[in-house]
Amino acid sequence: MKRLLCIVLSLLFVTFSLTGCNILGGDLKALPYSFFASSEKIATDTMKKVVKAFDNRDKEMIKSLFAKEVLKKYKNFDKDLDKAFKYYTIKSEKVDYDWAGDSDSTDDNGTVAYTDCLATLKDKNDTFIFGVNVCYQDDTNELNEGVWCIYLQNKKLEPTKESKIDDSEPDYGIYLNR
């Protein structure tokens, strides 16, 4: 009898061990900005919300995606967002998403991690490229978690001069960046 009980308990233990943490039925990866969510999923889901907000001209949705600390320091956000909505002249019919990777830095205070996503939005006449930079983990300040930067580029327009890597606005696109 003891032997049968040991075998049954062993089989139950092995079964539960092999099923992982999903025993309770919760999908921990589905939670936004959770430890278990992949940075690719966070970036792509955020970009889908950005695209939807631009297609619907929804300023409040864009604002809600940005990190609270970024909005606090970004004095011209509403004005720049209006410029971005004016610059974006299409309603997307086809969207391709491309995860652009992630990065992080860790020190004694904790980890700060970012991820990026690109999207190509097309209609019959135009193509736009969107980029988004998302801070999905900041152990030092949770108010930094969220979108840090969105940029838009009309694919038909060519740069009029050599691009510089700095905070200046590009001649052929719009940056929403603090």
Coordinates of C-alpha atoms in Angstrom, one line a residue:
M1 CA 0.0 0.0 0.0
K2 CA 2.8 2.4 0.9
R3 CA 4.5 1.6 -2.4
L4 CA 1.4 2.4 -4.4
L5 CA 0.9 5.7 -2.5
C6 CA 4.6 6.6 -3.2
I7 CA 4.2 5.9 -6.9
V8 CA 1.0 8.0 -7.2
L9 CA 2.5 10.9 -5.3
S10 CA 5.7 10.7 -7.4
L11 CA 3.6 10.7 -10.6
L12 CA 1.6 13.7 -9.3
F13 CA 4.8 15.5 -8.4
V14 CA 6.3 14.9 -11.9
T15 CA 3.1 15.9 -13.6
F16 CA 2.9 19.2 -11.7
S17 CA 6.6 19.9 -12.2
L18 CA 6.4 19.5 -15.9
T19 CA 3.4 21.8 -16.3
G20 CA 5.4 24.7 -14.9
C21 CA 3.9 27.8 -13.3
N22 CA 0.6 27.5 -15.2
I23 CA -1.0 25.2 -12.7
L24 CA -3.2 28.0 -11.4
G25 CA -4.3 28.9 -15.0
G26 CA -2.9 32.4 -14.9
D27 CA -1.1 33.7 -17.9
L28 CA 1.7 35.8 -16.3
K29 CA 3.1 36.8 -19.7
A30 CA -0.2 38.5 -20.6
L31 CA 0.3 41.2 -17.9
P32 CA 1.8 44.4 -19.4
Y33 CA 5.2 45.4 -17.9
S34 CA 5.3 42.2 -15.8
F35 CA 8.5 40.4 -15.1
F36 CA 7.3 37.4 -17.1
A37 CA 6.3 39.4 -20.2
S38 CA 8.8 39.4 -23.1
S39 CA 10.2 42.7 -24.2
E40 CA 9.2 41.8 -27.8
K41 CA 5.5 41.4 -26.7
I42 CA 5.6 44.7 -24.7
A43 CA 7.1 46.6 -27.7
T44 CA 4.7 45.2 -30.2
D45 CA 1.6 45.6 -28.1
T46 CA 2.6 49.2 -27.3
M47 CA 3.2 49.9 -31.0
K48 CA -0.2 48.5 -31.9
K49 CA -1.8 51.0 -29.4
V50 CA 0.3 53.9 -30.9
V51 CA -0.9 53.0 -34.4
K52 CA -4.5 52.7 -33.3
A53 CA -4.2 56.1 -31.5
F54 CA -2.8 57.8 -34.5
D55 CA -5.4 56.3 -36.9
N56 CA -8.1 57.5 -34.5
R57 CA -6.4 60.8 -33.7
D58 CA -6.7 59.8 -30.0
K59 CA -4.4 62.2 -28.0
E60 CA -5.4 60.8 -24.6
M61 CA -4.4 57.3 -25.6
I62 CA -1.0 58.5 -26.7
K63 CA -0.6 60.5 -23.5
S64 CA -1.5 57.5 -21.4
L65 CA 1.2 55.4 -23.0
F66 CA 4.0 57.8 -22.2
A67 CA 5.9 57.4 -18.9
K68 CA 4.7 59.8 -16.3
E69 CA 8.2 61.2 -15.6
V70 CA 8.7 61.9 -19.3
L71 CA 5.4 63.8 -19.5
K72 CA 6.3 65.8 -16.4
K73 CA 9.6 67.0 -18.1
Y74 CA 8.2 67.3 -21.6
K75 CA 7.0 70.9 -21.7
N76 CA 5.8 71.0 -25.4
F77 CA 4.2 67.6 -25.5
D78 CA 0.7 68.8 -26.6
K79 CA 2.1 71.1 -29.3
D80 CA 4.4 68.4 -30.6
L81 CA 1.6 65.8 -30.6
D82 CA -0.5 68.2 -32.6
K83 CA 2.3 68.5 -35.1
A84 CA 2.7 64.7 -35.3
F85 CA -1.1 64.3 -35.9
K86 CA -0.9 66.9 -38.7
Y87 CA 2.2 65.2 -40.2
Y88 CA 0.5 61.8 -40.2
T89 CA -1.9 62.1 -43.1
I90 CA -3.1 58.5 -43.7
K91 CA -5.3 55.9 -42.0
S92 CA -3.3 52.7 -42.1
E93 CA -4.7 49.9 -44.2
K94 CA -1.7 47.5 -43.8
V95 CA 0.7 47.5 -40.9
D96 CA 3.9 45.4 -40.5
Y97 CA 5.5 45.3 -37.0
D98 CA 9.2 44.6 -36.5
W99 CA 10.7 44.3 -33.0
A100 CA 14.0 46.2 -32.9
G101 CA 15.5 44.6 -29.8
D102 CA 16.1 45.7 -26.3
S103 CA 18.8 46.9 -24.0
D104 CA 19.3 47.2 -20.2
S105 CA 21.8 48.5 -17.7
T106 CA 22.2 47.2 -14.2
D107 CA 24.0 48.8 -11.2
D108 CA 23.7 48.6 -7.4
N109 CA 20.3 50.5 -7.5
G110 CA 18.7 48.0 -9.9
T111 CA 17.9 47.5 -13.6
V112 CA 16.6 49.9 -16.3
A113 CA 15.5 48.1 -19.4
Y114 CA 14.2 49.4 -22.8
T115 CA 12.8 47.9 -25.9
D116 CA 12.1 49.2 -29.4
C117 CA 9.6 48.5 -32.1
L118 CA 9.2 49.7 -35.7
A119 CA 6.0 49.7 -37.7
T120 CA 5.5 50.3 -41.4
L121 CA 2.0 51.7 -42.1
K122 CA 0.6 51.8 -45.6
D123 CA -2.4 53.0 -47.5
K124 CA -3.0 53.3 -51.2
N125 CA -0.8 56.4 -51.6
D126 CA 1.6 56.7 -48.7
T127 CA 3.9 54.8 -46.4
F128 CA 5.0 55.9 -42.9
I129 CA 7.5 54.4 -40.6
F130 CA 6.8 54.6 -36.9
G131 CA 9.3 53.9 -34.1
V132 CA 8.7 53.6 -30.4
N133 CA 11.1 53.3 -27.5
V134 CA 9.6 51.8 -24.3
C135 CA 11.1 51.6 -20.8
Y136 CA 9.5 48.4 -19.4
Q137 CA 11.5 48.1 -16.2
D138 CA 13.1 50.8 -14.0
D139 CA 13.9 49.6 -10.5
T140 CA 14.9 53.1 -9.4
N141 CA 11.7 55.0 -10.5
E142 CA 8.5 53.2 -11.7
L143 CA 7.3 56.6 -13.1
N144 CA 9.9 56.1 -15.9
E145 CA 8.1 53.0 -17.2
G146 CA 6.2 53.6 -20.4
V147 CA 6.9 55.2 -23.8
W148 CA 9.9 57.5 -23.9
C149 CA 9.9 58.3 -27.6
I150 CA 7.8 58.0 -30.7
Y151 CA 9.0 59.0 -34.2
L152 CA 7.2 59.2 -37.5
Q153 CA 8.7 59.3 -41.0
N154 CA 7.0 59.7 -44.3
K155 CA 8.7 57.2 -46.6
K156 CA 8.2 59.4 -49.7
L157 CA 10.2 62.3 -48.2
E158 CA 14.0 62.1 -48.4
P159 CA 16.3 63.8 -45.9
T160 CA 17.3 67.2 -47.2
K161 CA 20.7 67.1 -45.4
E162 CA 22.8 64.7 -43.6
S163 CA 21.2 63.4 -40.4
K164 CA 22.7 64.2 -37.1
I165 CA 22.4 62.1 -34.0
D166 CA 21.1 64.6 -31.5
D167 CA 17.9 65.9 -30.1
S168 CA 17.1 68.2 -33.1
E169 CA 13.9 67.6 -35.1
P170 CA 14.6 65.8 -38.4
D171 CA 13.8 67.6 -41.6
Y172 CA 11.7 64.6 -42.9
G173 CA 10.0 63.3 -39.8
I174 CA 8.6 64.1 -36.3
Y175 CA 9.9 63.2 -32.9
L176 CA 7.9 63.0 -29.8
N177 CA 10.7 63.0 -27.3
R178 CA 11.5 64.9 -24.2

